[in-house]
Structure formats: structure tokens, C-alpha cells
Amino acid sequence: EHSNARIERFMNLCADNNMHVTYPSTPAQLFHLLRRQCKLAYRRPLIVFTPKSLLRLPACSSSLKELSEGSFQAIIPCSIPSEQVKTLLLCSGKIFYELQAAIAAGERTDIGLMRIEQLYPLHQDSLKEALERYGNAKRVAWVQEEPKNMGPWPHLQYPLARALGRDPEYCGRRAAAAPAVGSHRRHREEQQQIIDSALNNKDA
């Protein structure tokens, strides 16, 4: 389906660590992910979501040092000091760049972005440790562009709540029967509503 990779369908198949489901957001992340896959001592299917828009997005780039050093990060924490974070937004994939641009445009220094790059298996201990760094955050929300009954949310809602000790807020489209609205104008309007909801705690 051209408008949606149906993340939720792949995650429905996940159990007993039978596959890796990932959504890398930078070239370096993709490189290290593929390198990790080749070096595994065992063979396990790897599902990689890579939207075409990131191929031509200037912000989606990596330095040679990032490519030559380091390793794949299942969770990428936000880059601002944890004590400044009043709102913590969790997301995966390309919506990170839209949120990042909106935060920069609004000169917001109280909003942190955390990327979950490996959707399955989701290591609960690592997730809890990452979230505990932002214990001062009054608001924690999951942001996605897919409808509420699609994408990672149906599968991450419970693990996130368990790691947080409370239910995270959801920012995204309402549940729908189809993955796309069928109108480019309406799609852009809904996308902007998601960003506004995430940054300003308004209903999407």
C-alpha cells in the first residue's frame, strides 16, 4: 500500500524474539543496523522501515565519523539537558524531523524528542532507564502520523505505560478504516494538527 507500510501488521507477527522490526532515522543508524545484521551469530529476519522522503531530506544526514564509529542505537535520547525537559515526545521515523523543525521554529527549549528506533524487540529495561532520565517531564506523549489503530502505538502503548509508571499521552490521527485520507490538502492539515497537538497539548 503506497501510503502506509503497515507497521502494525509486521508487529502483529512478533513474538518470542522471532524478528527485528526497526525504523532508523539517519543514514548512520541504517548502516550500523545492516552491519549488526551481517555480524549476528544467528539469522533472524530484519524488517526496516525507510520512507522515501528521508532520501531527499537535508536534515536526514550523517557525518563520516558517525558512519565509521559507534553502533546501532535502539533508543536515541533527546539532545537537550534532561532538567530542561518539561514535555517529552516519543516517536519513530520521519515525523521526528517535522517535530524537530517545529520545535526549532518556536524556539522551544522545554521539549525533548526521544526516538525509538527498534520497535521489536523492545528492551523494557533499556526503555525504562532512558525514560527515567527525564523524570522531571510533566508530560510524556507518543507521536505518530498513522491512525491510532495502526502504526506502532497499539503495540507500544502498554510497554511505554509500564516503563513510565503511567499512561503516555497519544498524539496522532484518530482511528480509521483506511491508512490514508485520500486528499493531499487534508493530509497536510491533519499532519499540522498532530504537530500542534504534540507541541502545545491541543487535541489533534
PDB file of C-alpha atoms in Angstrom:
ATOM      1  CA  GLU A   1       0.000   0.000   0.000  1.00  0.00           C
ATOM      2  CA  HIS A   2       1.748   3.126  -1.234  1.00  0.00           C
ATOM      3  CA  SER A   3       0.677   5.436   1.580  1.00  0.00           C
ATOM      4  CA  ASN A   4       1.451   3.185   4.553  1.00  0.00           C
ATOM      5  CA  ALA A   5       3.958   0.403   5.260  1.00  0.00           C
ATOM      6  CA  ARG A   6       1.533  -1.216   7.713  1.00  0.00           C
ATOM      7  CA  ILE A   7       3.912  -1.333  10.660  1.00  0.00           C
ATOM      8  CA  GLU A   8       1.179  -2.813  12.820  1.00  0.00           C
ATOM      9  CA  ARG A   9       0.847  -5.888  10.594  1.00  0.00           C
ATOM     10  CA  PHE A  10       4.514  -6.768  10.976  1.00  0.00           C
ATOM     11  CA  MET A  11       4.351  -6.184  14.716  1.00  0.00           C
ATOM     12  CA  ASN A  12       1.356  -8.495  14.952  1.00  0.00           C
ATOM     13  CA  LEU A  13       3.703 -11.269  13.818  1.00  0.00           C
ATOM     14  CA  CYS A  14       6.278 -10.541  16.521  1.00  0.00           C
ATOM     15  CA  ALA A  15       6.714 -12.955  19.411  1.00  0.00           C
ATOM     16  CA  ASP A  16       9.497 -14.895  21.109  1.00  0.00           C
ATOM     17  CA  ASN A  17      12.153 -12.592  19.608  1.00  0.00           C
ATOM     18  CA  ASN A  18      11.429 -14.032  16.167  1.00  0.00           C
ATOM     19  CA  MET A  19      12.400 -10.902  14.207  1.00  0.00           C
ATOM     20  CA  HIS A  20      13.733  -7.361  14.455  1.00  0.00           C
ATOM     21  CA  VAL A  21      11.391  -4.519  13.475  1.00  0.00           C
ATOM     22  CA  THR A  22      13.202  -1.195  13.086  1.00  0.00           C
ATOM     23  CA  TYR A  23      12.673   2.370  11.889  1.00  0.00           C
ATOM     24  CA  PRO A  24      16.129   4.007  11.572  1.00  0.00           C
ATOM     25  CA  SER A  25      16.047   7.780  11.222  1.00  0.00           C
ATOM     26  CA  THR A  26      19.582   8.505   9.959  1.00  0.00           C
ATOM     27  CA  PRO A  27      21.960   7.031   7.356  1.00  0.00           C
ATOM     28  CA  ALA A  28      24.395   6.086  10.132  1.00  0.00           C
ATOM     29  CA  GLN A  29      21.666   4.239  12.000  1.00  0.00           C
ATOM     30  CA  LEU A  30      20.754   2.304   8.856  1.00  0.00           C
ATOM     31  CA  PHE A  31      24.406   1.476   8.163  1.00  0.00           C
ATOM     32  CA  HIS A  32      25.080   0.228  11.691  1.00  0.00           C
ATOM     33  CA  LEU A  33      21.797  -1.699  11.684  1.00  0.00           C
ATOM     34  CA  LEU A  34      22.723  -3.570   8.489  1.00  0.00           C
ATOM     35  CA  ARG A  35      26.234  -4.120   9.802  1.00  0.00           C
ATOM     36  CA  ARG A  36      24.806  -5.586  13.018  1.00  0.00           C
ATOM     37  CA  GLN A  37      22.566  -7.870  10.989  1.00  0.00           C
ATOM     38  CA  CYS A  38      25.522  -9.202   8.999  1.00  0.00           C
ATOM     39  CA  LYS A  39      27.569  -9.820  12.138  1.00  0.00           C
ATOM     40  CA  LEU A  40      24.888 -11.671  14.097  1.00  0.00           C
ATOM     41  CA  ALA A  41      25.914 -15.188  15.035  1.00  0.00           C
ATOM     42  CA  TYR A  42      22.387 -16.336  14.153  1.00  0.00           C
ATOM     43  CA  ARG A  43      19.951 -15.471  11.381  1.00  0.00           C
ATOM     44  CA  ARG A  44      16.792 -13.559  12.236  1.00  0.00           C
ATOM     45  CA  PRO A  45      14.510 -11.619   9.847  1.00  0.00           C
ATOM     46  CA  LEU A  46      15.095  -7.873   9.847  1.00  0.00           C
ATOM     47  CA  ILE A  47      12.243  -5.514   8.945  1.00  0.00           C
ATOM     48  CA  VAL A  48      13.394  -1.980   8.125  1.00  0.00           C
ATOM     49  CA  PHE A  49      11.010   0.917   7.521  1.00  0.00           C
ATOM     50  CA  THR A  50      12.631   3.582   5.343  1.00  0.00           C
ATOM     51  CA  PRO A  51      10.271   6.232   3.892  1.00  0.00           C
ATOM     52  CA  LYS A  52      11.305   7.713   0.551  1.00  0.00           C
ATOM     53  CA  SER A  53      11.004  11.284   1.819  1.00  0.00           C
ATOM     54  CA  LEU A  54      14.082  10.839   4.015  1.00  0.00           C
ATOM     55  CA  LEU A  55      16.216  10.194   0.921  1.00  0.00           C
ATOM     56  CA  ARG A  56      15.869  13.837  -0.111  1.00  0.00           C
ATOM     57  CA  LEU A  57      15.596  15.478   3.304  1.00  0.00           C
ATOM     58  CA  PRO A  58      18.722  17.588   4.042  1.00  0.00           C
ATOM     59  CA  ALA A  59      18.254  17.203   7.798  1.00  0.00           C
ATOM     60  CA  CYS A  60      18.458  13.418   7.459  1.00  0.00           C
ATOM     61  CA  SER A  61      22.215  13.106   7.101  1.00  0.00           C
ATOM     62  CA  SER A  62      25.193  11.634   8.945  1.00  0.00           C
ATOM     63  CA  SER A  63      28.845  12.592   9.153  1.00  0.00           C
ATOM     64  CA  LEU A  64      31.643  10.256   8.133  1.00  0.00           C
ATOM     65  CA  LYS A  65      32.566   9.957  11.804  1.00  0.00           C
ATOM     66  CA  GLU A  66      29.039   8.833  12.678  1.00  0.00           C
ATOM     67  CA  LEU A  67      29.281   6.203   9.954  1.00  0.00           C
ATOM     68  CA  SER A  68      32.758   4.973  10.880  1.00  0.00           C
ATOM     69  CA  GLU A  69      32.255   4.944  14.659  1.00  0.00           C
ATOM     70  CA  GLY A  70      29.594   3.823  17.076  1.00  0.00           C
ATOM     71  CA  SER A  71      26.848   1.243  16.684  1.00  0.00           C
ATOM     72  CA  PHE A  72      23.095   0.972  16.162  1.00  0.00           C
ATOM     73  CA  GLN A  73      21.091   2.675  18.912  1.00  0.00           C
ATOM     74  CA  ALA A  74      17.736   1.079  19.672  1.00  0.00           C
ATOM     75  CA  ILE A  75      16.741   4.259  21.521  1.00  0.00           C
ATOM     76  CA  ILE A  76      18.104   7.737  20.773  1.00  0.00           C
ATOM     77  CA  PRO A  77      17.606  10.133  23.718  1.00  0.00           C
ATOM     78  CA  CYS A  78      16.973  13.829  23.241  1.00  0.00           C
ATOM     79  CA  SER A  79      19.915  16.184  22.869  1.00  0.00           C
ATOM     80  CA  ILE A  80      18.920  18.834  25.419  1.00  0.00           C
ATOM     81  CA  PRO A  81      19.713  18.568  29.154  1.00  0.00           C
ATOM     82  CA  SER A  82      17.190  16.384  30.961  1.00  0.00           C
ATOM     83  CA  GLU A  83      16.499  19.022  33.640  1.00  0.00           C
ATOM     84  CA  GLN A  84      15.143  21.367  30.957  1.00  0.00           C
ATOM     85  CA  VAL A  85      12.644  18.873  29.580  1.00  0.00           C
ATOM     86  CA  LYS A  86       9.075  19.594  30.659  1.00  0.00           C
ATOM     87  CA  THR A  87       7.477  17.757  27.734  1.00  0.00           C
ATOM     88  CA  LEU A  88       8.997  14.543  26.403  1.00  0.00           C
ATOM     89  CA  LEU A  89       7.828  13.421  22.968  1.00  0.00           C
ATOM     90  CA  LEU A  90       8.487   9.842  21.890  1.00  0.00           C
ATOM     91  CA  CYS A  91       8.390   8.951  18.208  1.00  0.00           C
ATOM     92  CA  SER A  92       9.862   6.852  15.419  1.00  0.00           C
ATOM     93  CA  GLY A  93      10.952   7.683  11.891  1.00  0.00           C
ATOM     94  CA  LYS A  94      10.356  10.711   9.758  1.00  0.00           C
ATOM     95  CA  ILE A  95       7.909  12.558  12.000  1.00  0.00           C
ATOM     96  CA  PHE A  96      10.928  13.245  14.213  1.00  0.00           C
ATOM     97  CA  TYR A  97      12.173  15.761  11.644  1.00  0.00           C
ATOM     98  CA  GLU A  98       8.828  17.556  11.461  1.00  0.00           C
ATOM     99  CA  LEU A  99       8.719  17.817  15.242  1.00  0.00           C
ATOM    100  CA  GLN A 100      12.346  18.949  15.351  1.00  0.00           C
ATOM    101  CA  ALA A 101      11.693  21.690  12.791  1.00  0.00           C
ATOM    102  CA  ALA A 102       8.590  22.900  14.651  1.00  0.00           C
ATOM    103  CA  ILE A 103      10.438  22.986  17.982  1.00  0.00           C
ATOM    104  CA  ALA A 104      13.301  24.965  16.412  1.00  0.00           C
ATOM    105  CA  ALA A 105      10.869  27.388  14.718  1.00  0.00           C
ATOM    106  CA  GLY A 106       9.117  28.017  18.020  1.00  0.00           C
ATOM    107  CA  GLU A 107      12.432  28.281  19.891  1.00  0.00           C
ATOM    108  CA  ARG A 108      11.158  25.801  22.440  1.00  0.00           C
ATOM    109  CA  THR A 109      13.810  24.661  24.902  1.00  0.00           C
ATOM    110  CA  ASP A 110      11.461  22.734  27.169  1.00  0.00           C
ATOM    111  CA  ILE A 111      10.551  19.944  24.720  1.00  0.00           C
ATOM    112  CA  GLY A 112      12.672  16.828  24.310  1.00  0.00           C
ATOM    113  CA  LEU A 113      12.483  14.317  21.464  1.00  0.00           C
ATOM    114  CA  MET A 114      13.298  10.663  22.046  1.00  0.00           C
ATOM    115  CA  ARG A 115      13.409   8.271  19.113  1.00  0.00           C
ATOM    116  CA  ILE A 116      12.582   4.578  19.437  1.00  0.00           C
ATOM    117  CA  GLU A 117      14.471   3.080  16.501  1.00  0.00           C
ATOM    118  CA  GLN A 118      13.905  -0.596  17.288  1.00  0.00           C
ATOM    119  CA  LEU A 119      10.219  -1.306  17.707  1.00  0.00           C
ATOM    120  CA  TYR A 120      10.695  -5.026  18.351  1.00  0.00           C
ATOM    121  CA  PRO A 121      12.108  -6.499  20.414  1.00  0.00           C
ATOM    122  CA  LEU A 122      11.625  -3.540  22.721  1.00  0.00           C
ATOM    123  CA  HIS A 123      14.055  -3.903  25.607  1.00  0.00           C
ATOM    124  CA  GLN A 124      11.999  -2.886  28.615  1.00  0.00           C
ATOM    125  CA  ASP A 125      14.963  -2.283  30.945  1.00  0.00           C
ATOM    126  CA  SER A 126      16.727  -0.007  28.454  1.00  0.00           C
ATOM    127  CA  LEU A 127      13.496   1.856  27.778  1.00  0.00           C
ATOM    128  CA  LYS A 128      12.807   2.369  31.476  1.00  0.00           C
ATOM    129  CA  GLU A 129      16.366   3.580  32.069  1.00  0.00           C
ATOM    130  CA  ALA A 130      16.116   6.040  29.166  1.00  0.00           C
ATOM    131  CA  LEU A 131      12.781   7.411  30.396  1.00  0.00           C
ATOM    132  CA  GLU A 132      13.964   7.752  33.990  1.00  0.00           C
ATOM    133  CA  ARG A 133      16.496  10.359  32.868  1.00  0.00           C
ATOM    134  CA  TYR A 134      13.562  12.658  32.137  1.00  0.00           C
ATOM    135  CA  GLY A 135      11.701  12.183  35.382  1.00  0.00           C
ATOM    136  CA  ASN A 136      11.130  15.948  35.593  1.00  0.00           C
ATOM    137  CA  ALA A 137       8.950  15.892  32.484  1.00  0.00           C
ATOM    138  CA  LYS A 138       5.376  16.741  33.403  1.00  0.00           C
ATOM    139  CA  ARG A 139       4.058  15.449  30.112  1.00  0.00           C
ATOM    140  CA  VAL A 140       5.098  12.389  28.081  1.00  0.00           C
ATOM    141  CA  ALA A 141       3.456  11.670  24.739  1.00  0.00           C
ATOM    142  CA  TRP A 142       3.812   9.232  21.866  1.00  0.00           C
ATOM    143  CA  VAL A 143       3.582  10.928  18.453  1.00  0.00           C
ATOM    144  CA  GLN A 144       2.859   9.147  15.179  1.00  0.00           C
ATOM    145  CA  GLU A 145       1.336  10.056  11.834  1.00  0.00           C
ATOM    146  CA  GLU A 146      -0.532   6.765  11.356  1.00  0.00           C
ATOM    147  CA  PRO A 147      -4.126   6.397  12.637  1.00  0.00           C
ATOM    148  CA  LYS A 148      -4.487   5.381  16.264  1.00  0.00           C
ATOM    149  CA  ASN A 149      -5.339   1.766  15.414  1.00  0.00           C
ATOM    150  CA  MET A 150      -2.281   1.465  13.140  1.00  0.00           C
ATOM    151  CA  GLY A 151       1.436   2.094  13.339  1.00  0.00           C
ATOM    152  CA  PRO A 152       3.486   1.272  16.469  1.00  0.00           C
ATOM    153  CA  TRP A 153       1.038   2.717  19.023  1.00  0.00           C
ATOM    154  CA  PRO A 154      -1.211  -0.343  19.566  1.00  0.00           C
ATOM    155  CA  HIS A 155       1.892  -2.410  20.373  1.00  0.00           C
ATOM    156  CA  LEU A 156       3.886   0.194  22.314  1.00  0.00           C
ATOM    157  CA  GLN A 157       1.126   1.632  24.491  1.00  0.00           C
ATOM    158  CA  TYR A 158       1.413  -0.994  27.226  1.00  0.00           C
ATOM    159  CA  PRO A 159       5.250  -1.264  27.289  1.00  0.00           C
ATOM    160  CA  LEU A 160       5.530   2.531  27.444  1.00  0.00           C
ATOM    161  CA  ALA A 161       2.999   2.734  30.275  1.00  0.00           C
ATOM    162  CA  ARG A 162       4.840   0.034  32.203  1.00  0.00           C
ATOM    163  CA  ALA A 163       8.206   1.775  31.759  1.00  0.00           C
ATOM    164  CA  LEU A 164       6.751   5.177  32.695  1.00  0.00           C
ATOM    165  CA  GLY A 165       4.555   4.023  35.552  1.00  0.00           C
ATOM    166  CA  ARG A 166       1.662   5.925  33.958  1.00  0.00           C
ATOM    167  CA  ASP A 167      -0.150   6.091  30.646  1.00  0.00           C
ATOM    168  CA  PRO A 168       1.570   8.192  27.981  1.00  0.00           C
ATOM    169  CA  GLU A 169      -0.477  10.678  26.013  1.00  0.00           C
ATOM    170  CA  TYR A 170      -1.266   9.846  22.380  1.00  0.00           C
ATOM    171  CA  CYS A 171      -0.746  12.453  19.645  1.00  0.00           C
ATOM    172  CA  GLY A 172      -1.793  11.346  16.191  1.00  0.00           C
ATOM    173  CA  ARG A 173      -4.699  10.670  13.889  1.00  0.00           C
ATOM    174  CA  ARG A 174      -7.893   9.173  15.213  1.00  0.00           C
ATOM    175  CA  ALA A 175      -8.619   5.509  14.500  1.00  0.00           C
ATOM    176  CA  ALA A 176      -9.554   4.975  10.857  1.00  0.00           C
ATOM    177  CA  ALA A 177     -10.520   2.232   8.434  1.00  0.00           C
ATOM    178  CA  ALA A 178      -8.021   3.379   5.795  1.00  0.00           C
ATOM    179  CA  PRO A 179      -4.335   4.314   6.227  1.00  0.00           C
ATOM    180  CA  ALA A 180      -4.635   7.467   4.079  1.00  0.00           C
ATOM    181  CA  VAL A 181      -7.211  10.246   3.956  1.00  0.00           C
ATOM    182  CA  GLY A 182      -7.141  10.400   0.133  1.00  0.00           C
ATOM    183  CA  SER A 183      -6.559  14.157  -0.123  1.00  0.00           C
ATOM    184  CA  HIS A 184      -3.134  15.811  -0.106  1.00  0.00           C
ATOM    185  CA  ARG A 185      -4.581  19.032   1.319  1.00  0.00           C
ATOM    186  CA  ARG A 186      -6.407  17.200   4.087  1.00  0.00           C
ATOM    187  CA  HIS A 187      -3.299  15.112   4.810  1.00  0.00           C
ATOM    188  CA  ARG A 188      -1.228  18.275   5.308  1.00  0.00           C
ATOM    189  CA  GLU A 189      -3.893  19.753   7.574  1.00  0.00           C
ATOM    190  CA  GLU A 190      -4.001  16.619   9.716  1.00  0.00           C
ATOM    191  CA  GLN A 191      -0.218  16.478   9.856  1.00  0.00           C
ATOM    192  CA  GLN A 192      -0.090  20.039  11.145  1.00  0.00           C
ATOM    193  CA  GLN A 193      -2.756  19.219  13.728  1.00  0.00           C
ATOM    194  CA  ILE A 194      -0.570  16.376  15.013  1.00  0.00           C
ATOM    195  CA  ILE A 195       2.433  18.683  15.379  1.00  0.00           C
ATOM    196  CA  ASP A 196       0.310  21.339  17.148  1.00  0.00           C
ATOM    197  CA  SER A 197      -1.134  18.702  19.468  1.00  0.00           C
ATOM    198  CA  ALA A 198       2.312  17.396  20.347  1.00  0.00           C
ATOM    199  CA  LEU A 199       3.908  20.786  20.995  1.00  0.00           C
ATOM    200  CA  ASN A 200       1.013  22.657  22.524  1.00  0.00           C
ATOM    201  CA  ASN A 201      -1.061  19.915  24.180  1.00  0.00           C
ATOM    202  CA  LYS A 202      -4.021  20.631  21.914  1.00  0.00           C
ATOM    203  CA  ASP A 203      -6.419  17.998  20.673  1.00  0.00           C
ATOM    204  CA  ALA A 204      -5.448  16.655  17.250  1.00  0.00           C
TER     205      ALA A 204
END
